[in-house]
């Protein structure tokens, strides 16, 4: 298959990103505004309504219905300024799970939303760290300027200190709360005046000024706010300097913008910056160290998420695949790298803002959902062409919740072991085994509590096993490796600290910690080894 000029253009115009934020910072509101701009929805409220409506739908997992939450990572696609933008949802709140992290392996950039009164919160920090692992470029949007909040300097200082990334304000707020007058756009040298009537996609009033000293500007925003703006700009220009796209793409700098998603203010400015600076699909690396470019003429992609039982009657699953190179056409054949066999990609869906739709053609950068009867696992690669490709996989992330399992009916131990083993392979939960005890009493770990709910539900529904979960006191698991690059597991007896050890299912050594203090003590007192928060190993072994 060769790519036509048109195909290459399609790839070049793909932009795939996610929003990362702490619950309540305004992600849903912002998603809605972005979709309104892109014409993917037509009135505000559709995204929220969809969230609520889900509980009434019949073809989603029962668990979703009972809890009224979304277990899925949905993908929304919209067009803006000739770009085809894929926005991946990163579930938060109660549905926070390892899937939330894995989703970030499928994006090329991220938008971090902060509440201007709260700044960097726990979930923002966790998600940011996952982006940093892959050096994903991050836009920062400080939200809710229509309400009183903290000083913009203080917020930028916090981002720099807590997240360890340099800030470069592209827009700058003039006042806030009741006194919010708008934003000054440093790159475009214009002021965008705030109006709280911006519920549609109508343009806010913009005025250009060659300099912030312009008396007309003073008249517009008042003496006091003008003096403040002049002082702020002097300080910023003198200390921070101009915004450089390359530093953003290298993930050394985050462009910072201010606005108010609810009143639709600053959203267009964000989208314009996004269009000018967000990266097109990245090249991906294979296990062999080869680089696969998006415009390569063969199709390839990797699976980053599996959603089981969307339709229980068929026991089917949908696997989410990020296309890494080339073009997808429905009905095509692709090789499954791990199994070494060819499969037909006939049932494909794209998860649009409104609904699931069949997709006939998709390009590098896009996400497609493929129906699967159990042949795919997280991290699997599908490809076409003569050369075998296997991408370097999706890492496992350190769980923060741990349980042991008590079986209600002891005679069902075999089913339980089968269920746990299969659900771990699928990535639903993580399995840790104390080598001294063996797999009779495994420890299960999850990034979010939801994963345990899914485990209970699926064990009962698919394996007919009822269990009780016994919470364990650990807070962190860390993969322990030699610093000097030796691949063998370090000897647990040589690691200082009163920690407990286990092995993951690929037999990597893992240390378990009951507190932050416990962990940092071990880190400080074991200079020869590293304690990894995530493990990039071949998740799927043949
Ligand atoms: P999330 O998805 O990140 O959890 O946040 P979401 O958009 O649901 O927003 C959380 C709350 O913050 C909502 O209020 C929302 O209206 C509000 N919000 C979002 N953006 C802004 C903003 O720019 N300014 C102000 N003042 N508020 C904002 P709610 O009361 O929970 O819901 P609703 O009744 O407004 O829908």
CSV table of N, CA and C in Angstrom, one decimal, residues 47-156:
chain,number,residue,atom,x,y,z
A,47,UNK,N,-22.5,17.4,26.3
A,47,UNK,CA,-21.5,16.5,26.9
A,47,UNK,C,-21.9,16.1,28.3
A,48,UNK,N,-22.4,17.0,29.0
A,48,UNK,CA,-22.8,16.7,30.4
A,48,UNK,C,-24.1,15.8,30.3
A,49,UNK,N,-25.0,16.2,29.4
A,49,UNK,CA,-26.2,15.3,29.3
A,49,UNK,C,-25.8,13.9,28.9
A,50,UNK,N,-24.8,13.8,28.0
A,50,UNK,CA,-24.4,12.5,27.6
A,50,UNK,C,-23.9,11.7,28.8
A,51,UNK,N,-23.1,12.4,29.6
A,51,UNK,CA,-22.6,11.7,30.8
A,51,UNK,C,-23.7,11.1,31.7
A,52,UNK,N,-24.8,12.0,31.8
A,52,UNK,CA,-25.9,11.5,32.6
A,52,UNK,C,-26.7,10.4,31.9
A,53,UNK,N,-26.9,10.6,30.6
A,53,UNK,CA,-27.7,9.7,29.9
A,53,UNK,C,-27.2,8.2,29.8
A,54,UNK,N,-25.8,8.2,30.0
A,54,UNK,CA,-25.2,6.9,29.9
A,54,UNK,C,-25.8,5.8,30.8
A,55,UNK,N,-26.2,6.3,32.0
A,55,UNK,CA,-26.8,5.4,32.9
A,55,UNK,C,-28.0,4.7,32.4
A,56,UNK,N,-28.6,5.2,31.4
A,56,UNK,CA,-29.9,4.6,30.8
A,56,UNK,C,-29.6,3.7,29.6
A,57,UNK,N,-28.4,3.7,29.1
A,57,UNK,CA,-28.1,3.0,27.9
A,57,UNK,C,-28.0,1.5,28.2
A,58,UNK,N,-28.4,0.7,27.2
A,58,UNK,CA,-28.4,-0.8,27.5
A,58,UNK,C,-27.1,-1.5,27.1
A,59,UNK,N,-26.4,-0.9,26.2
A,59,UNK,CA,-25.3,-1.7,25.7
A,59,UNK,C,-23.9,-1.5,26.4
A,60,UNK,N,-24.0,-0.8,27.5
A,60,UNK,CA,-22.7,-0.6,28.2
A,60,UNK,C,-22.7,-1.5,29.4
A,61,UNK,N,-21.5,-1.7,29.9
A,61,UNK,CA,-21.4,-2.6,31.0
A,61,UNK,C,-22.3,-2.2,32.2
A,62,UNK,N,-22.9,-3.2,32.8
A,62,UNK,CA,-23.8,-3.0,33.9
A,62,UNK,C,-23.3,-2.1,34.9
A,63,UNK,N,-22.0,-2.4,35.2
A,63,UNK,CA,-21.3,-1.6,36.3
A,63,UNK,C,-21.5,-0.1,36.0
A,64,UNK,N,-21.3,0.2,34.7
A,64,UNK,CA,-21.4,1.6,34.3
A,64,UNK,C,-22.8,2.2,34.7
A,65,UNK,N,-23.8,1.3,34.3
A,65,UNK,CA,-25.2,1.7,34.6
A,65,UNK,C,-25.4,1.9,36.1
A,66,UNK,N,-25.0,0.9,36.8
A,66,UNK,CA,-25.2,1.0,38.3
A,66,UNK,C,-24.6,2.3,38.9
A,67,UNK,N,-23.4,2.6,38.5
A,67,UNK,CA,-22.7,3.7,39.1
A,67,UNK,C,-22.8,5.0,38.3
A,68,UNK,N,-23.4,4.9,37.1
A,68,UNK,CA,-23.6,6.1,36.4
A,68,UNK,C,-22.3,6.8,36.0
A,69,UNK,N,-21.3,5.9,35.7
A,69,UNK,CA,-20.0,6.5,35.4
A,69,UNK,C,-19.5,5.9,34.1
A,70,UNK,N,-18.5,6.5,33.6
A,70,UNK,CA,-18.0,6.0,32.3
A,70,UNK,C,-16.7,5.2,32.5
A,71,UNK,N,-16.8,3.9,32.2
A,71,UNK,CA,-15.6,3.1,32.4
A,71,UNK,C,-14.7,3.3,31.1
A,72,UNK,N,-15.3,3.8,30.1
A,72,UNK,CA,-14.6,3.9,28.8
A,72,UNK,C,-13.8,5.1,28.7
A,73,UNK,N,-12.8,5.0,27.8
A,73,UNK,CA,-12.1,6.3,27.5
A,73,UNK,C,-12.7,6.6,26.1
A,74,UNK,N,-13.4,7.7,26.1
A,74,UNK,CA,-14.0,8.0,24.8
A,74,UNK,C,-13.1,9.0,24.0
A,75,UNK,N,-13.3,9.0,22.8
A,75,UNK,CA,-12.5,9.8,21.9
A,75,UNK,C,-13.4,10.7,21.1
A,76,UNK,N,-13.2,12.0,21.1
A,76,UNK,CA,-14.0,12.9,20.4
A,76,UNK,C,-13.2,13.5,19.3
A,77,UNK,N,-13.8,13.6,18.1
A,77,UNK,CA,-13.1,14.2,17.0
A,77,UNK,C,-13.8,15.4,16.5
A,78,UNK,N,-13.1,16.4,16.2
A,78,UNK,CA,-13.7,17.6,15.6
A,78,UNK,C,-12.7,18.3,14.7
A,79,UNK,N,-13.2,19.2,13.9
A,79,UNK,CA,-12.3,20.0,12.9
A,79,UNK,C,-12.2,21.4,13.4
A,80,UNK,N,-11.0,21.9,13.3
A,80,UNK,CA,-10.8,23.4,13.5
A,80,UNK,C,-9.7,23.9,12.7
A,81,UNK,N,-9.9,25.0,11.9
A,81,UNK,CA,-8.9,25.5,11.1
A,81,UNK,C,-8.1,24.5,10.3
A,82,UNK,N,-8.8,23.7,9.5
A,82,UNK,CA,-8.2,22.7,8.7
A,82,UNK,C,-7.5,21.5,9.5
A,83,UNK,N,-7.6,21.6,10.8
A,83,UNK,CA,-7.0,20.4,11.5
A,83,UNK,C,-8.1,19.4,11.9
A,84,UNK,N,-7.7,18.2,11.9
A,84,UNK,CA,-8.7,17.2,12.5
A,84,UNK,C,-8.1,16.8,13.8
A,85,UNK,N,-8.9,17.2,14.9
A,85,UNK,CA,-8.4,17.1,16.2
A,85,UNK,C,-9.1,15.9,16.9
A,86,UNK,N,-8.3,15.0,17.5
A,86,UNK,CA,-8.8,14.0,18.4
A,86,UNK,C,-8.6,14.3,19.8
A,87,UNK,N,-9.7,14.4,20.6
A,87,UNK,CA,-9.6,14.7,22.0
A,87,UNK,C,-9.9,13.5,22.8
A,88,UNK,N,-9.0,13.0,23.5
A,88,UNK,CA,-9.2,11.7,24.3
A,88,UNK,C,-9.6,12.1,25.7
A,89,UNK,N,-10.7,11.4,26.2
A,89,UNK,CA,-11.1,11.7,27.5
A,89,UNK,C,-10.2,10.9,28.5
A,90,UNK,N,-9.8,11.6,29.6
A,90,UNK,CA,-9.1,10.9,30.7
A,90,UNK,C,-10.0,10.9,31.9
A,91,UNK,N,-10.6,9.7,32.1
A,91,UNK,CA,-11.6,9.6,33.2
A,91,UNK,C,-11.0,10.0,34.6
A,92,UNK,N,-11.7,10.8,35.4
A,92,UNK,CA,-11.3,11.2,36.7
A,92,UNK,C,-12.2,10.7,37.7
A,93,UNK,N,-12.4,11.5,38.8
A,93,UNK,CA,-13.3,11.2,39.9
A,93,UNK,C,-13.2,9.7,40.3
A,94,UNK,N,-14.4,9.1,40.4
A,94,UNK,CA,-14.4,7.7,40.9
A,94,UNK,C,-13.9,6.7,39.8
A,95,UNK,N,-13.9,7.2,38.5
A,95,UNK,CA,-13.6,6.3,37.4
A,95,UNK,C,-12.1,6.4,37.1
A,96,UNK,N,-11.3,7.0,37.9
A,96,UNK,CA,-9.9,7.1,37.7
A,96,UNK,C,-9.3,5.7,37.8
A,97,UNK,N,-8.5,5.4,36.8
A,97,UNK,CA,-7.9,4.0,36.9
A,97,UNK,C,-6.6,4.0,36.0
A,98,UNK,N,-6.1,2.8,35.9
A,98,UNK,CA,-4.8,2.8,35.1
A,98,UNK,C,-5.1,3.1,33.7
A,99,UNK,N,-6.4,2.9,33.2
A,99,UNK,CA,-6.7,3.4,31.9
A,99,UNK,C,-6.5,4.8,31.7
A,100,UNK,N,-6.7,5.6,32.7
A,100,UNK,CA,-6.5,7.1,32.6
A,100,UNK,C,-5.1,7.3,32.2
A,101,UNK,N,-4.2,6.6,32.9
A,101,UNK,CA,-2.7,6.8,32.6
A,101,UNK,C,-2.4,6.3,31.2
A,102,UNK,N,-3.0,5.1,30.8
A,102,UNK,CA,-2.6,4.5,29.6
A,102,UNK,C,-3.1,5.4,28.4
A,103,UNK,N,-4.2,6.1,28.6
A,103,UNK,CA,-4.7,7.0,27.6
A,103,UNK,C,-3.6,8.0,27.2
A,104,UNK,N,-2.8,8.4,28.2
A,104,UNK,CA,-1.8,9.4,27.9
A,104,UNK,C,-0.7,8.9,27.0
A,105,UNK,N,-0.6,7.6,26.9
A,105,UNK,CA,0.4,7.0,26.0
A,105,UNK,C,-0.1,7.2,24.5
A,106,UNK,N,-1.3,7.5,24.3
A,106,UNK,CA,-1.9,7.6,23.0
A,106,UNK,C,-2.0,9.0,22.5
A,107,UNK,N,-1.5,10.0,23.2
A,107,UNK,CA,-1.7,11.4,22.8
A,107,UNK,C,-0.3,12.0,22.4
A,108,UNK,N,-0.4,13.1,21.6
A,108,UNK,CA,0.8,13.8,21.2
A,108,UNK,C,1.0,15.1,22.0
A,109,UNK,N,-0.1,15.5,22.7
A,109,UNK,CA,0.1,16.7,23.5
A,109,UNK,C,-1.1,16.7,24.5
A,110,UNK,N,-1.0,17.5,25.5
A,110,UNK,CA,-2.0,17.6,26.6
A,110,UNK,C,-2.3,19.0,27.0
A,111,UNK,N,-3.6,19.2,27.4
A,111,UNK,CA,-3.9,20.5,27.9
A,111,UNK,C,-4.2,20.3,29.4
A,112,UNK,N,-3.5,21.1,30.2
A,112,UNK,CA,-3.6,20.9,31.7
A,112,UNK,C,-4.5,22.1,32.1
A,113,UNK,N,-5.6,21.8,32.8
A,113,UNK,CA,-6.5,22.8,33.3
A,113,UNK,C,-6.4,22.9,34.8
A,114,UNK,N,-6.2,24.1,35.2
A,114,UNK,CA,-6.1,24.4,36.7
A,114,UNK,C,-7.2,25.4,37.1
A,115,UNK,N,-7.7,25.1,38.3
A,115,UNK,CA,-8.7,26.1,38.8
A,115,UNK,C,-7.9,27.2,39.4
A,116,UNK,N,-8.2,28.4,39.1
A,116,UNK,CA,-7.4,29.5,39.5
A,116,UNK,C,-7.4,29.8,41.0
A,117,UNK,N,-8.4,29.2,41.7
A,117,UNK,CA,-8.4,29.3,43.2
A,117,UNK,C,-7.5,28.2,43.8
A,118,UNK,N,-7.4,27.1,43.1
A,118,UNK,CA,-6.7,25.9,43.7
A,118,UNK,C,-5.3,25.6,43.2
A,119,UNK,N,-5.0,25.9,42.0
A,119,UNK,CA,-3.7,25.7,41.5
A,119,UNK,C,-3.5,24.2,41.2
A,120,UNK,N,-2.3,23.7,41.5
A,120,UNK,CA,-1.9,22.3,41.1
A,120,UNK,C,-2.5,21.4,42.2
A,121,UNK,N,-3.3,20.5,41.8
A,121,UNK,CA,-3.9,19.6,42.8
A,121,UNK,C,-3.4,18.1,42.6
A,122,UNK,N,-3.8,17.2,43.5
A,122,UNK,CA,-3.2,15.9,43.5
A,122,UNK,C,-3.3,15.2,42.1
A,123,UNK,N,-4.5,15.2,41.6
A,123,UNK,CA,-4.7,14.4,40.3
A,123,UNK,C,-3.9,15.1,39.2
A,124,UNK,N,-3.9,16.4,39.2
A,124,UNK,CA,-3.1,17.2,38.2
A,124,UNK,C,-1.7,16.7,38.2
A,125,UNK,N,-1.2,16.6,39.4
A,125,UNK,CA,0.2,16.2,39.6
A,125,UNK,C,0.5,14.8,39.0
A,126,UNK,N,-0.4,13.9,39.4
A,126,UNK,CA,-0.2,12.5,38.9
A,126,UNK,C,-0.2,12.4,37.4
A,127,UNK,N,-1.2,13.1,36.8
A,127,UNK,CA,-1.3,13.0,35.4
A,127,UNK,C,-0.2,13.7,34.7
A,128,UNK,N,0.3,14.8,35.3
A,128,UNK,CA,1.4,15.5,34.7
A,128,UNK,C,2.6,14.6,34.7
A,129,UNK,N,2.9,13.9,35.8
A,129,UNK,CA,4.0,13.0,35.9
A,129,UNK,C,4.0,12.0,34.8
A,130,UNK,N,2.8,11.4,34.5
A,130,UNK,CA,2.7,10.4,33.4
A,130,UNK,C,3.1,11.1,32.1
A,131,UNK,N,2.6,12.3,31.9
A,131,UNK,CA,3.0,13.0,30.6
A,131,UNK,C,4.5,13.2,30.5
A,132,UNK,N,5.0,13.5,31.7
A,132,UNK,CA,6.5,13.8,31.7
A,132,UNK,C,7.3,12.6,31.2
A,133,UNK,N,6.8,11.4,31.7
A,133,UNK,CA,7.6,10.2,31.3
A,133,UNK,C,7.8,10.1,29.8
A,134,UNK,N,6.8,10.6,29.1
A,134,UNK,CA,7.0,10.5,27.6
A,134,UNK,C,7.3,11.8,27.0
A,135,UNK,N,7.6,12.8,27.8
A,135,UNK,CA,8.0,14.1,27.4
A,135,UNK,C,6.9,14.7,26.5
A,136,UNK,N,5.6,14.5,26.9
A,136,UNK,CA,4.5,15.1,26.1
A,136,UNK,C,4.4,16.6,26.3
A,137,UNK,N,4.3,17.3,25.2
A,137,UNK,CA,4.2,18.8,25.4
A,137,UNK,C,2.8,19.2,26.0
A,138,UNK,N,2.9,20.1,26.9
A,138,UNK,CA,1.7,20.4,27.7
A,138,UNK,C,1.3,21.9,27.6
A,139,UNK,N,0.1,22.2,27.3
A,139,UNK,CA,-0.5,23.5,27.4
A,139,UNK,C,-1.1,23.7,28.8
A,140,UNK,N,-1.0,24.9,29.3
A,140,UNK,CA,-1.6,25.1,30.6
A,140,UNK,C,-2.7,26.1,30.4
A,141,UNK,N,-3.9,25.8,31.0
A,141,UNK,CA,-5.0,26.8,30.9
A,141,UNK,C,-5.5,27.0,32.3
A,142,UNK,N,-5.3,28.2,32.8
A,142,UNK,CA,-5.8,28.6,34.1
A,142,UNK,C,-7.2,29.1,34.0
A,143,UNK,N,-8.1,28.3,34.7
A,143,UNK,CA,-9.6,28.5,34.4
A,143,UNK,C,-10.2,29.3,35.6
A,144,UNK,N,-11.5,29.7,35.3
A,144,UNK,CA,-12.4,30.3,36.3
A,144,UNK,C,-11.9,31.7,36.6
A,145,UNK,N,-11.4,32.5,35.7
A,145,UNK,CA,-11.0,33.8,36.0
A,145,UNK,C,-12.1,34.8,36.2
A,146,UNK,N,-13.3,34.3,35.9
A,146,UNK,CA,-14.5,35.1,36.2
A,146,UNK,C,-14.8,35.1,37.7
A,147,UNK,N,-14.1,34.3,38.4
A,147,UNK,CA,-14.2,34.2,39.9
A,147,UNK,C,-12.9,34.6,40.5
A,148,UNK,N,-13.0,35.0,41.8
A,148,UNK,CA,-11.7,35.4,42.5
A,148,UNK,C,-10.8,34.2,42.6
A,149,UNK,N,-9.5,34.4,42.5
A,149,UNK,CA,-8.6,33.3,42.7
A,149,UNK,C,-7.2,33.8,43.1
A,150,UNK,N,-6.2,32.9,42.9
A,150,UNK,CA,-4.9,33.3,43.4
A,150,UNK,C,-4.2,34.2,42.3
A,151,UNK,N,-3.1,34.9,42.7
A,151,UNK,CA,-2.4,35.7,41.8
A,151,UNK,C,-1.8,34.9,40.7
A,152,UNK,N,-1.8,35.4,39.5
A,152,UNK,CA,-1.2,34.6,38.4
A,152,UNK,C,0.3,34.3,38.6
A,153,UNK,N,1.0,35.2,39.2
A,153,UNK,CA,2.4,34.9,39.5
A,153,UNK,C,2.6,33.8,40.5
A,154,UNK,N,1.7,33.8,41.5
A,154,UNK,CA,1.8,32.7,42.5
A,154,UNK,C,1.5,31.4,41.9
A,155,UNK,N,0.5,31.4,41.0
A,155,UNK,CA,0.1,30.1,40.3
A,155,UNK,C,1.2,29.6,39.4
A,156,UNK,N,1.9,30.5,38.7
A,156,UNK,CA,3.0,30.1,37.8
A,156,UNK,C,4.1,29.6,38.7
